[in-house]
Every structure is written in structure tokens, then in C-alpha cells.
Amino acid sequence: MSAPRTLVPVTPRTPSRPVGTVTRGTTNPNRLRRMDRWIAAAHGAALRRAADPVAVDLGYGAAPWTAVELLARLREAAPRARVVGIEIEPARVAAAKPYAREGLEFRHGGFEVPLESPPVLIRAANVLRQYDEDRVADVWRRLCGRLAPGGLLVEGTCDEIGRRHVWVALGPEGPRTVTFATRLGSLHTPSDLAERLPKALIHRNVPGEPVHAFLRDFDRAWAAAAPYASYGARQRWIRTVRALTADWPVVDGPARWRQGEVTVAWGALAPVGGIRD
Ligand SMILES: C[S@@+](CC[C@H](N)C(=O)[O-])C[C@H]1O[C@@H](n2cnc3c(N)ncnc32)[C@H](O)[C@@H]1O
């Protein structure tokens, strides 16, 4: 198990051009519901406490749905929360502007995160997936360096309709946890989630790497819990995750497992030798 790497904060500055590259704008309504709900549960208190509870939906895509939904879900936990959607493709910003409303605005920008004050949350879903693996460390450093004290970066990937998700949560100091979240009714084996691993891990799902060992153990525990399937996939998942806790640092509990989630300490899944830099 390798130790979490500490990320060195980057001094914010305003570059003349947004940092990053325009990529495909694929998105879907309700696609990020699992991530939104986890953020509201895990980070709602921090947003409630913040003097200026700003959340960024970075790279919201060709339509502004995920930013609109993030605002609605965050406000259930933190009624003063605001969302700024930031997109590197100017036409997507223009297309989103008519959806701006109280608590929701859209800006042109990139990984420099063009805000006047540091956000309490940055969510980047399905953005880094389209970058090379060796960009991840630098982008994480930049984004973590933009967070307010106590802020959170949530960076991950999901399928087109949000049935399978994997994301990394990072604090200003660097990566903390990895969350696997799935619609249990459509799950064949836990390693189905491998295809949605975030960029930092997807190329590391090979023998000798911790994430590969974790998914192997997850599948074994799922197979051993097969008798619980008669009580439903939820009971089987809960049983499976409970078994995993014997060997892996699972950091959440049954209330989240019931949602088809499990969150594991980053240090247990981090690539051998750290993420490529
Ligand atoms: C696949 S879409 C994801 C849309 C939405 N987040 C979702 O998950 O449904 C990725 C979007 O990220 C944008 N993007 C890529 N790099 C970016 C960057 N550095 N800053 C802001 N947006 C970026 C792309 O232009 C694209 O619209």
C-alpha cells in the first residue's frame, strides 16, 4: 500500500488563455446524480459552514444540465450554496447563459478556475478522462491549489446514463478517497466498474497494481455473497462490502453501502510509484 502523495499548492494566477483543451461535450440529464448525492452528504456541512459556499462544475459540457442539477442537490444540504459552471469551449458557455439564475452562473475558463475567491468544491466529471494520464498530477495540483481551506475536489468518470461511477475526492493537500457507485440492479460483478475508473487509475488495472487487487477481491467477495442475492442486490452488496473491510480500508458505512456505494482510502488504491508526473 503506498502512502497518499502530498500535492504542493500552486499560486493562483490569471493566464491569458484558459488552461486545458476542448474535448467532446457529451453529457446527459441526471447523469451525475450519484456523485451529486455523495457530495451533498460528504461535503454538505462544509458548504453550510462556509461564508461564501461556491461550488464549481468544471467542464459541464454541451448542455448545462449537470450544473443546474448540482445546484438543486447542494441546496438541499446547504441552502446558501452557489454553483459556477466553467467550460473551456466558448460556444458551450454562450449556450448555457440563458439557464443562469439566482445562485447559478456560467463562465469561460479552464483548470485555472477563474473565480475571485477560492471555491469550497470543484467537481470535474468526465473531463480528465479525455486527457493523457501524465496530465493528471499537474491538473490535480492546480485544482487542489485553487480550493478554499477545507474545500474538496471531486474528479471522476461515469457511463452515459450514470449507472456506474468511480471518483477520487481530494482535499487541498491531495487525494483522500476513491468512491465506487453503481446502480445495483444492473450490476453483474463489481469489476464492471473498472471501465469507469478515473484517469489516474484506469491504466493501472493490471496485475501488481493495488486497484487490480482490490477489484479482484471485490469480485471474490461478491461471488461469496451470492446466497444473499435472494434478498436483493442491495443486501448482497452490503454483505460484500462488509467482507471487504477485513482487508481494505473502507472509510464509509452501511448507510452509504445501501446506496450502492463504497469509499476506500486513496492510499490503498494509489498506483505503485504514485501517479505519473
Ligand atoms: C464529456 S464532457 C462532460 C460533461 C459533464 N461534466 C458530464 O459529466 O456529463 C467534458 C467537457 O469538459 C470540457 N473541458 C475539457 N477540459 C476542460 C478544462 N480544462 N476546463 C474546463 N472545461 C474543460 C470539454 O470542453 C467538455 O465540454
mmCIF file of C-alpha atoms and ligand atoms in Angstrom:
data_model
loop_
_atom_site.group_PDB
_atom_site.id
_atom_site.type_symbol
_atom_site.label_atom_id
_atom_site.label_comp_id
_atom_site.label_asym_id
_atom_site.label_seq_id
_atom_site.Cartn_x
_atom_site.Cartn_y
_atom_site.Cartn_z
ATOM 1 C CA MET A 1 0.000 0.000 0.000
ATOM 2 C CA SER A 2 1.592 3.342 -0.965
ATOM 3 C CA ALA A 3 1.124 6.479 1.123
ATOM 4 C CA PRO A 4 -1.036 9.359 -0.178
ATOM 5 C CA ARG A 5 1.060 11.904 -2.021
ATOM 6 C CA THR A 6 1.042 15.444 -0.788
ATOM 7 C CA LEU A 7 0.296 17.939 -3.525
ATOM 8 C CA VAL A 8 2.114 21.261 -3.481
ATOM 9 C CA PRO A 9 -0.370 24.163 -3.827
ATOM 10 C CA VAL A 10 0.036 26.211 -6.979
ATOM 11 C CA THR A 11 -0.188 30.002 -6.635
ATOM 12 C CA PRO A 12 -3.346 31.089 -8.477
ATOM 13 C CA ARG A 13 -2.815 33.422 -11.404
ATOM 14 C CA THR A 14 -4.934 34.527 -14.301
ATOM 15 C CA PRO A 15 -3.495 33.211 -17.559
ATOM 16 C CA SER A 16 -4.472 34.888 -20.787
ATOM 17 C CA ARG A 17 -5.929 31.659 -22.165
ATOM 18 C CA PRO A 18 -7.899 29.018 -20.266
ATOM 19 C CA VAL A 19 -5.699 26.119 -19.178
ATOM 20 C CA GLY A 20 -6.692 22.863 -20.860
ATOM 21 C CA THR A 21 -8.105 21.540 -24.122
ATOM 22 C CA VAL A 22 -11.593 21.493 -25.617
ATOM 23 C CA THR A 23 -12.901 17.922 -25.649
ATOM 24 C CA ARG A 24 -16.165 16.165 -26.527
ATOM 25 C CA GLY A 25 -19.129 17.772 -24.763
ATOM 26 C CA THR A 26 -21.174 14.623 -24.135
ATOM 27 C CA THR A 27 -23.497 14.956 -21.174
ATOM 28 C CA ASN A 28 -26.967 13.807 -20.102
ATOM 29 C CA PRO A 29 -29.641 14.964 -17.662
ATOM 30 C CA ASN A 30 -29.368 13.223 -14.307
ATOM 31 C CA ARG A 31 -26.154 11.534 -15.310
ATOM 32 C CA LEU A 32 -24.246 12.746 -12.233
ATOM 33 C CA ARG A 33 -26.972 12.143 -9.620
ATOM 34 C CA ARG A 34 -24.899 9.593 -7.676
ATOM 35 C CA MET A 35 -21.928 11.934 -7.484
ATOM 36 C CA ASP A 36 -24.170 14.908 -6.564
ATOM 37 C CA ARG A 37 -25.787 12.977 -3.717
ATOM 38 C CA TRP A 38 -22.463 11.782 -2.358
ATOM 39 C CA ILE A 39 -21.073 15.329 -2.468
ATOM 40 C CA ALA A 40 -24.137 16.669 -0.655
ATOM 41 C CA ALA A 41 -23.720 14.011 2.046
ATOM 42 C CA ALA A 42 -19.931 14.193 2.370
ATOM 43 C CA HIS A 43 -19.445 17.918 1.937
ATOM 44 C CA GLY A 44 -22.810 19.499 2.796
ATOM 45 C CA ALA A 45 -21.648 20.537 6.280
ATOM 46 C CA ALA A 46 -18.563 22.303 4.861
ATOM 47 C CA LEU A 47 -20.767 24.152 2.374
ATOM 48 C CA ARG A 48 -23.199 25.115 5.130
ATOM 49 C CA ARG A 49 -20.381 26.481 7.286
ATOM 50 C CA ALA A 50 -18.663 28.437 4.512
ATOM 51 C CA ALA A 51 -19.044 32.228 4.404
ATOM 52 C CA ASP A 52 -19.163 32.039 0.601
ATOM 53 C CA PRO A 53 -20.307 28.495 -0.340
ATOM 54 C CA VAL A 54 -19.292 28.421 -4.003
ATOM 55 C CA ALA A 55 -19.138 25.158 -5.943
ATOM 56 C CA VAL A 56 -17.674 24.787 -9.434
ATOM 57 C CA ASP A 57 -18.963 22.396 -12.067
ATOM 58 C CA LEU A 58 -15.830 22.303 -14.217
ATOM 59 C CA GLY A 59 -16.338 21.115 -17.799
ATOM 60 C CA TYR A 60 -20.141 20.827 -17.712
ATOM 61 C CA GLY A 61 -20.247 20.027 -21.414
ATOM 62 C CA ALA A 62 -22.501 20.806 -24.377
ATOM 63 C CA ALA A 63 -25.546 21.498 -22.181
ATOM 64 C CA PRO A 64 -25.738 22.932 -18.646
ATOM 65 C CA TRP A 65 -27.814 20.169 -17.039
ATOM 66 C CA THR A 66 -25.217 18.885 -14.601
ATOM 67 C CA ALA A 67 -24.628 22.389 -13.202
ATOM 68 C CA VAL A 68 -28.377 23.042 -12.829
ATOM 69 C CA GLU A 69 -28.796 19.722 -11.006
ATOM 70 C CA LEU A 70 -25.718 20.212 -8.827
ATOM 71 C CA LEU A 71 -27.209 23.484 -7.555
ATOM 72 C CA ALA A 72 -30.543 21.836 -6.726
ATOM 73 C CA ARG A 73 -28.910 18.924 -4.880
ATOM 74 C CA LEU A 74 -26.401 21.038 -2.991
ATOM 75 C CA ARG A 75 -29.143 23.404 -1.858
ATOM 76 C CA GLU A 76 -30.951 20.520 -0.165
ATOM 77 C CA ALA A 77 -27.897 20.234 2.091
ATOM 78 C CA ALA A 78 -26.645 23.838 2.043
ATOM 79 C CA PRO A 79 -29.370 26.361 1.133
ATOM 80 C CA ARG A 80 -26.878 29.212 0.501
ATOM 81 C CA ALA A 81 -24.763 27.189 -1.952
ATOM 82 C CA ARG A 82 -23.981 28.744 -5.340
ATOM 83 C CA VAL A 83 -22.730 26.991 -8.458
ATOM 84 C CA VAL A 84 -20.471 28.373 -11.162
ATOM 85 C CA GLY A 85 -20.319 26.288 -14.326
ATOM 86 C CA ILE A 86 -16.932 26.695 -16.030
ATOM 87 C CA GLU A 87 -16.358 25.447 -19.583
ATOM 88 C CA ILE A 88 -13.371 25.800 -21.867
ATOM 89 C CA GLU A 89 -15.448 25.803 -25.076
ATOM 90 C CA PRO A 90 -16.869 29.355 -25.551
ATOM 91 C CA ALA A 91 -19.929 28.265 -27.576
ATOM 92 C CA ARG A 92 -20.967 25.977 -24.695
ATOM 93 C CA VAL A 93 -20.758 28.916 -22.313
ATOM 94 C CA ALA A 94 -22.960 31.012 -24.622
ATOM 95 C CA ALA A 95 -25.460 28.145 -24.884
ATOM 96 C CA ALA A 96 -25.610 27.823 -21.086
ATOM 97 C CA LYS A 97 -26.059 31.517 -20.251
ATOM 98 C CA PRO A 98 -29.871 31.511 -20.700
ATOM 99 C CA TYR A 99 -30.017 28.959 -17.857
ATOM 100 C CA ALA A 100 -28.284 31.286 -15.396
ATOM 101 C CA ARG A 101 -30.425 32.152 -12.390
ATOM 102 C CA GLU A 102 -30.059 33.139 -8.764
ATOM 103 C CA GLY A 103 -27.153 31.042 -7.448
ATOM 104 C CA LEU A 104 -26.081 29.764 -10.872
ATOM 105 C CA GLU A 105 -23.754 31.375 -13.401
ATOM 106 C CA PHE A 106 -21.605 30.226 -16.294
ATOM 107 C CA ARG A 107 -18.071 31.314 -17.171
ATOM 108 C CA HIS A 108 -15.486 30.651 -19.822
ATOM 109 C CA GLY A 109 -12.344 29.098 -18.343
ATOM 110 C CA GLY A 110 -10.245 26.046 -17.660
ATOM 111 C CA PHE A 111 -8.106 24.444 -14.963
ATOM 112 C CA GLU A 112 -7.031 27.901 -13.746
ATOM 113 C CA VAL A 113 -10.633 28.182 -12.334
ATOM 114 C CA PRO A 114 -11.340 31.873 -12.961
ATOM 115 C CA LEU A 115 -13.060 32.908 -9.716
ATOM 116 C CA GLU A 116 -12.490 35.892 -7.454
ATOM 117 C CA SER A 117 -12.382 33.753 -4.308
ATOM 118 C CA PRO A 118 -11.485 30.092 -3.817
ATOM 119 C CA PRO A 119 -14.362 27.603 -4.160
ATOM 120 C CA VAL A 120 -15.417 25.177 -1.424
ATOM 121 C CA LEU A 121 -15.999 22.489 -4.061
ATOM 122 C CA ILE A 122 -14.713 21.728 -7.545
ATOM 123 C CA ARG A 123 -16.414 18.895 -9.355
ATOM 124 C CA ALA A 124 -14.838 17.711 -12.620
ATOM 125 C CA ALA A 125 -16.795 14.799 -14.073
ATOM 126 C CA ASN A 126 -15.797 13.093 -17.299
ATOM 127 C CA VAL A 127 -13.237 15.802 -18.035
ATOM 128 C CA LEU A 128 -9.811 14.266 -17.332
ATOM 129 C CA ARG A 129 -10.901 11.033 -18.967
ATOM 130 C CA GLN A 130 -10.135 12.633 -22.325
ATOM 131 C CA TYR A 131 -6.643 13.807 -21.307
ATOM 132 C CA ASP A 132 -3.403 11.825 -21.213
ATOM 133 C CA GLU A 133 -2.573 10.080 -17.937
ATOM 134 C CA ASP A 134 0.561 12.157 -17.460
ATOM 135 C CA ARG A 135 -1.540 15.344 -17.197
ATOM 136 C CA VAL A 136 -3.422 14.149 -14.113
ATOM 137 C CA ALA A 137 -0.831 15.057 -11.470
ATOM 138 C CA ASP A 138 -0.453 18.618 -12.740
ATOM 139 C CA VAL A 139 -4.218 19.156 -13.082
ATOM 140 C CA TRP A 140 -4.865 17.770 -9.592
ATOM 141 C CA ARG A 141 -2.158 20.092 -8.214
ATOM 142 C CA ARG A 142 -3.671 23.112 -9.942
ATOM 143 C CA LEU A 143 -7.227 22.359 -8.865
ATOM 144 C CA CYS A 144 -6.285 21.456 -5.279
ATOM 145 C CA GLY A 145 -4.306 24.697 -5.155
ATOM 146 C CA ARG A 146 -7.472 26.631 -6.030
ATOM 147 C CA LEU A 147 -9.591 25.159 -3.220
ATOM 148 C CA ALA A 148 -10.621 27.125 -0.153
ATOM 149 C CA PRO A 149 -9.303 25.708 3.142
ATOM 150 C CA GLY A 150 -11.480 22.689 3.889
ATOM 151 C CA GLY A 151 -12.511 22.525 0.220
ATOM 152 C CA LEU A 152 -12.968 19.371 -1.847
ATOM 153 C CA LEU A 153 -12.138 18.376 -5.418
ATOM 154 C CA VAL A 154 -14.205 15.512 -6.823
ATOM 155 C CA GLU A 155 -12.797 14.134 -10.074
ATOM 156 C CA GLY A 156 -14.129 11.059 -11.793
ATOM 157 C CA THR A 157 -15.888 9.273 -14.562
ATOM 158 C CA CYS A 158 -19.231 7.610 -15.282
ATOM 159 C CA ASP A 159 -21.141 5.937 -18.087
ATOM 160 C CA GLU A 160 -23.548 7.810 -20.359
ATOM 161 C CA ILE A 161 -26.565 7.449 -18.061
ATOM 162 C CA GLY A 162 -24.820 7.441 -14.701
ATOM 163 C CA ARG A 163 -25.246 3.818 -13.675
ATOM 164 C CA ARG A 164 -21.562 3.292 -12.997
ATOM 165 C CA HIS A 165 -19.307 5.850 -11.420
ATOM 166 C CA VAL A 166 -15.827 5.975 -9.910
ATOM 167 C CA TRP A 167 -14.399 9.216 -8.479
ATOM 168 C CA VAL A 168 -11.463 10.443 -6.432
ATOM 169 C CA ALA A 169 -12.019 13.016 -3.675
ATOM 170 C CA LEU A 170 -9.102 15.337 -2.927
ATOM 171 C CA GLY A 171 -8.525 17.978 -0.286
ATOM 172 C CA PRO A 172 -6.129 20.916 -0.627
ATOM 173 C CA GLU A 173 -3.334 18.523 0.466
ATOM 174 C CA GLY A 174 -4.055 15.882 -2.217
ATOM 175 C CA PRO A 175 -6.056 12.682 -2.807
ATOM 176 C CA ARG A 176 -8.053 11.216 0.069
ATOM 177 C CA THR A 177 -10.523 8.594 -1.124
ATOM 178 C CA VAL A 178 -11.868 6.661 -4.088
ATOM 179 C CA THR A 179 -15.627 6.025 -4.337
ATOM 180 C CA PHE A 180 -17.284 3.311 -6.425
ATOM 181 C CA ALA A 181 -21.012 3.896 -7.009
ATOM 182 C CA THR A 182 -23.399 1.822 -9.072
ATOM 183 C CA ARG A 183 -26.997 1.042 -9.840
ATOM 184 C CA LEU A 184 -27.115 -2.331 -8.145
ATOM 185 C CA GLY A 185 -29.929 -3.756 -10.249
ATOM 186 C CA SER A 186 -27.771 -3.639 -13.375
ATOM 187 C CA LEU A 187 -24.516 -4.861 -11.812
ATOM 188 C CA HIS A 188 -23.088 -8.167 -12.989
ATOM 189 C CA THR A 189 -19.839 -8.066 -10.976
ATOM 190 C CA PRO A 190 -18.128 -5.177 -9.105
ATOM 191 C CA SER A 191 -15.287 -5.183 -11.626
ATOM 192 C CA ASP A 192 -17.843 -3.951 -14.201
ATOM 193 C CA LEU A 193 -16.903 -0.601 -12.699
ATOM 194 C CA ALA A 194 -13.314 -0.939 -13.962
ATOM 195 C CA GLU A 195 -14.216 0.643 -17.286
ATOM 196 C CA ARG A 196 -15.195 3.841 -15.406
ATOM 197 C CA LEU A 197 -12.049 4.206 -13.308
ATOM 198 C CA PRO A 198 -10.732 7.787 -13.304
ATOM 199 C CA LYS A 199 -7.739 8.606 -15.470
ATOM 200 C CA ALA A 200 -5.285 8.214 -12.574
ATOM 201 C CA LEU A 201 -6.311 4.551 -12.149
ATOM 202 C CA ILE A 202 -7.755 3.238 -15.412
ATOM 203 C CA HIS A 203 -4.415 2.281 -16.922
ATOM 204 C CA ARG A 204 -3.379 0.673 -13.612
ATOM 205 C CA ASN A 205 -5.973 -2.078 -13.567
ATOM 206 C CA VAL A 206 -3.281 -4.680 -14.235
ATOM 207 C CA PRO A 207 -1.707 -7.388 -12.047
ATOM 208 C CA GLY A 208 0.692 -5.944 -9.480
ATOM 209 C CA GLU A 209 -1.281 -2.717 -9.036
ATOM 210 C CA PRO A 210 -3.437 -2.179 -5.914
ATOM 211 C CA VAL A 211 -6.578 -1.223 -7.817
ATOM 212 C CA HIS A 212 -6.423 -4.526 -9.708
ATOM 213 C CA ALA A 213 -6.078 -6.470 -6.443
ATOM 214 C CA PHE A 214 -8.983 -4.516 -4.961
ATOM 215 C CA LEU A 215 -11.326 -5.275 -7.864
ATOM 216 C CA ARG A 216 -10.254 -8.941 -7.783
ATOM 217 C CA ASP A 217 -11.091 -9.141 -4.068
ATOM 218 C CA PHE A 218 -14.330 -7.253 -4.658
ATOM 219 C CA ASP A 219 -15.415 -9.818 -7.278
ATOM 220 C CA ARG A 220 -14.468 -12.693 -4.966
ATOM 221 C CA ALA A 221 -16.459 -11.222 -2.093
ATOM 222 C CA TRP A 222 -19.409 -10.647 -4.451
ATOM 223 C CA ALA A 223 -19.274 -14.295 -5.539
ATOM 224 C CA ALA A 224 -19.111 -15.453 -1.907
ATOM 225 C CA ALA A 225 -22.150 -13.295 -1.106
ATOM 226 C CA ALA A 226 -24.220 -14.885 -3.881
ATOM 227 C CA PRO A 227 -26.637 -16.562 -1.402
ATOM 228 C CA TYR A 228 -27.722 -13.056 -0.311
ATOM 229 C CA ALA A 229 -28.939 -12.284 -3.838
ATOM 230 C CA SER A 230 -32.266 -13.859 -2.920
ATOM 231 C CA TYR A 231 -32.741 -10.889 -0.532
ATOM 232 C CA GLY A 232 -31.919 -8.478 -3.351
ATOM 233 C CA ALA A 233 -28.824 -6.958 -4.896
ATOM 234 C CA ARG A 234 -28.641 -4.352 -2.111
ATOM 235 C CA GLN A 235 -28.253 -6.987 0.596
ATOM 236 C CA ARG A 236 -25.671 -8.787 -1.486
ATOM 237 C CA TRP A 237 -23.678 -5.554 -1.966
ATOM 238 C CA ILE A 238 -23.804 -4.716 1.754
ATOM 239 C CA ARG A 239 -22.596 -8.204 2.624
ATOM 240 C CA THR A 240 -19.847 -7.954 0.005
ATOM 241 C CA VAL A 241 -18.554 -4.620 1.244
ATOM 242 C CA ARG A 242 -18.657 -5.783 4.848
ATOM 243 C CA ALA A 243 -16.391 -8.681 3.848
ATOM 244 C CA LEU A 244 -14.038 -6.293 2.025
ATOM 245 C CA THR A 245 -13.494 -4.293 5.211
ATOM 246 C CA ALA A 246 -11.379 -7.167 6.555
ATOM 247 C CA ASP A 247 -8.576 -6.385 4.102
ATOM 248 C CA TRP A 248 -9.248 -2.936 2.672
ATOM 249 C CA PRO A 249 -9.597 0.474 4.386
ATOM 250 C CA VAL A 250 -13.252 1.124 3.629
ATOM 251 C CA VAL A 251 -13.992 4.545 5.119
ATOM 252 C CA ASP A 252 -17.788 4.692 4.890
ATOM 253 C CA GLY A 253 -20.530 2.584 6.425
ATOM 254 C CA PRO A 254 -23.811 0.777 5.740
ATOM 255 C CA ALA A 255 -25.812 3.976 5.188
ATOM 256 C CA ARG A 256 -23.726 4.639 2.064
ATOM 257 C CA TRP A 257 -23.369 0.968 1.091
ATOM 258 C CA ARG A 258 -27.178 0.850 0.889
ATOM 259 C CA GLN A 259 -26.931 3.424 -1.934
ATOM 260 C CA GLY A 260 -24.699 1.080 -3.945
ATOM 261 C CA GLU A 261 -21.526 2.892 -2.901
ATOM 262 C CA VAL A 262 -18.250 2.097 -1.222
ATOM 263 C CA THR A 263 -15.460 4.555 -0.417
ATOM 264 C CA VAL A 264 -11.875 3.393 0.126
ATOM 265 C CA ALA A 265 -8.817 5.345 1.312
ATOM 266 C CA TRP A 266 -6.764 6.549 -1.662
ATOM 267 C CA GLY A 267 -3.528 5.257 -0.183
ATOM 268 C CA ALA A 268 -4.754 1.671 -0.567
ATOM 269 C CA LEU A 269 -5.519 2.032 -4.281
ATOM 270 C CA ALA A 270 -2.858 4.522 -5.390
ATOM 271 C CA PRO A 271 -0.681 3.323 -8.274
ATOM 272 C CA VAL A 272 2.645 1.726 -7.432
ATOM 273 C CA GLY A 273 5.168 4.572 -7.527
ATOM 274 C CA GLY A 274 2.402 7.223 -7.419
ATOM 275 C CA ILE A 275 0.540 8.821 -10.293
ATOM 276 C CA ARG A 276 2.582 9.608 -13.407
ATOM 277 C CA ASP A 277 4.019 13.108 -13.425
HETATM 278 C C1 LIG B 1 -17.535 14.788 -21.644
HETATM 279 S S1 LIG B 1 -17.944 16.446 -21.211
HETATM 280 C C2 LIG B 1 -18.529 16.188 -19.559
HETATM 281 C C3 LIG B 1 -19.795 16.970 -19.277
HETATM 282 C C4 LIG B 1 -20.311 16.793 -17.846
HETATM 283 N N1 LIG B 1 -19.314 17.137 -16.863
HETATM 284 C C5 LIG B 1 -20.780 15.370 -17.620
HETATM 285 O O1 LIG B 1 -20.119 14.630 -16.910
HETATM 286 O O2 LIG B 1 -21.818 14.991 -18.153
HETATM 287 C C6 LIG B 1 -16.324 17.169 -20.920
HETATM 288 C C7 LIG B 1 -16.339 18.697 -21.029
HETATM 289 O O3 LIG B 1 -15.200 19.208 -20.347
HETATM 290 C C8 LIG B 1 -14.748 20.330 -21.068
HETATM 291 N N2 LIG B 1 -13.362 20.581 -20.670
HETATM 292 C C9 LIG B 1 -12.261 19.872 -21.030
HETATM 293 N N3 LIG B 1 -11.170 20.406 -20.473
HETATM 294 C C10 LIG B 1 -11.588 21.461 -19.731
HETATM 295 C C11 LIG B 1 -10.916 22.410 -18.926
HETATM 296 N N4 LIG B 1 -9.597 22.380 -18.787
HETATM 297 N N5 LIG B 1 -11.643 23.353 -18.305
HETATM 298 C C12 LIG B 1 -12.984 23.416 -18.476
HETATM 299 N N6 LIG B 1 -13.677 22.551 -19.255
HETATM 300 C C13 LIG B 1 -12.982 21.576 -19.858
HETATM 301 C C14 LIG B 1 -14.926 19.940 -22.502
HETATM 302 O O4 LIG B 1 -14.926 21.063 -23.356
HETATM 303 C C15 LIG B 1 -16.258 19.206 -22.459
HETATM 304 O O5 LIG B 1 -17.324 20.082 -22.724
#
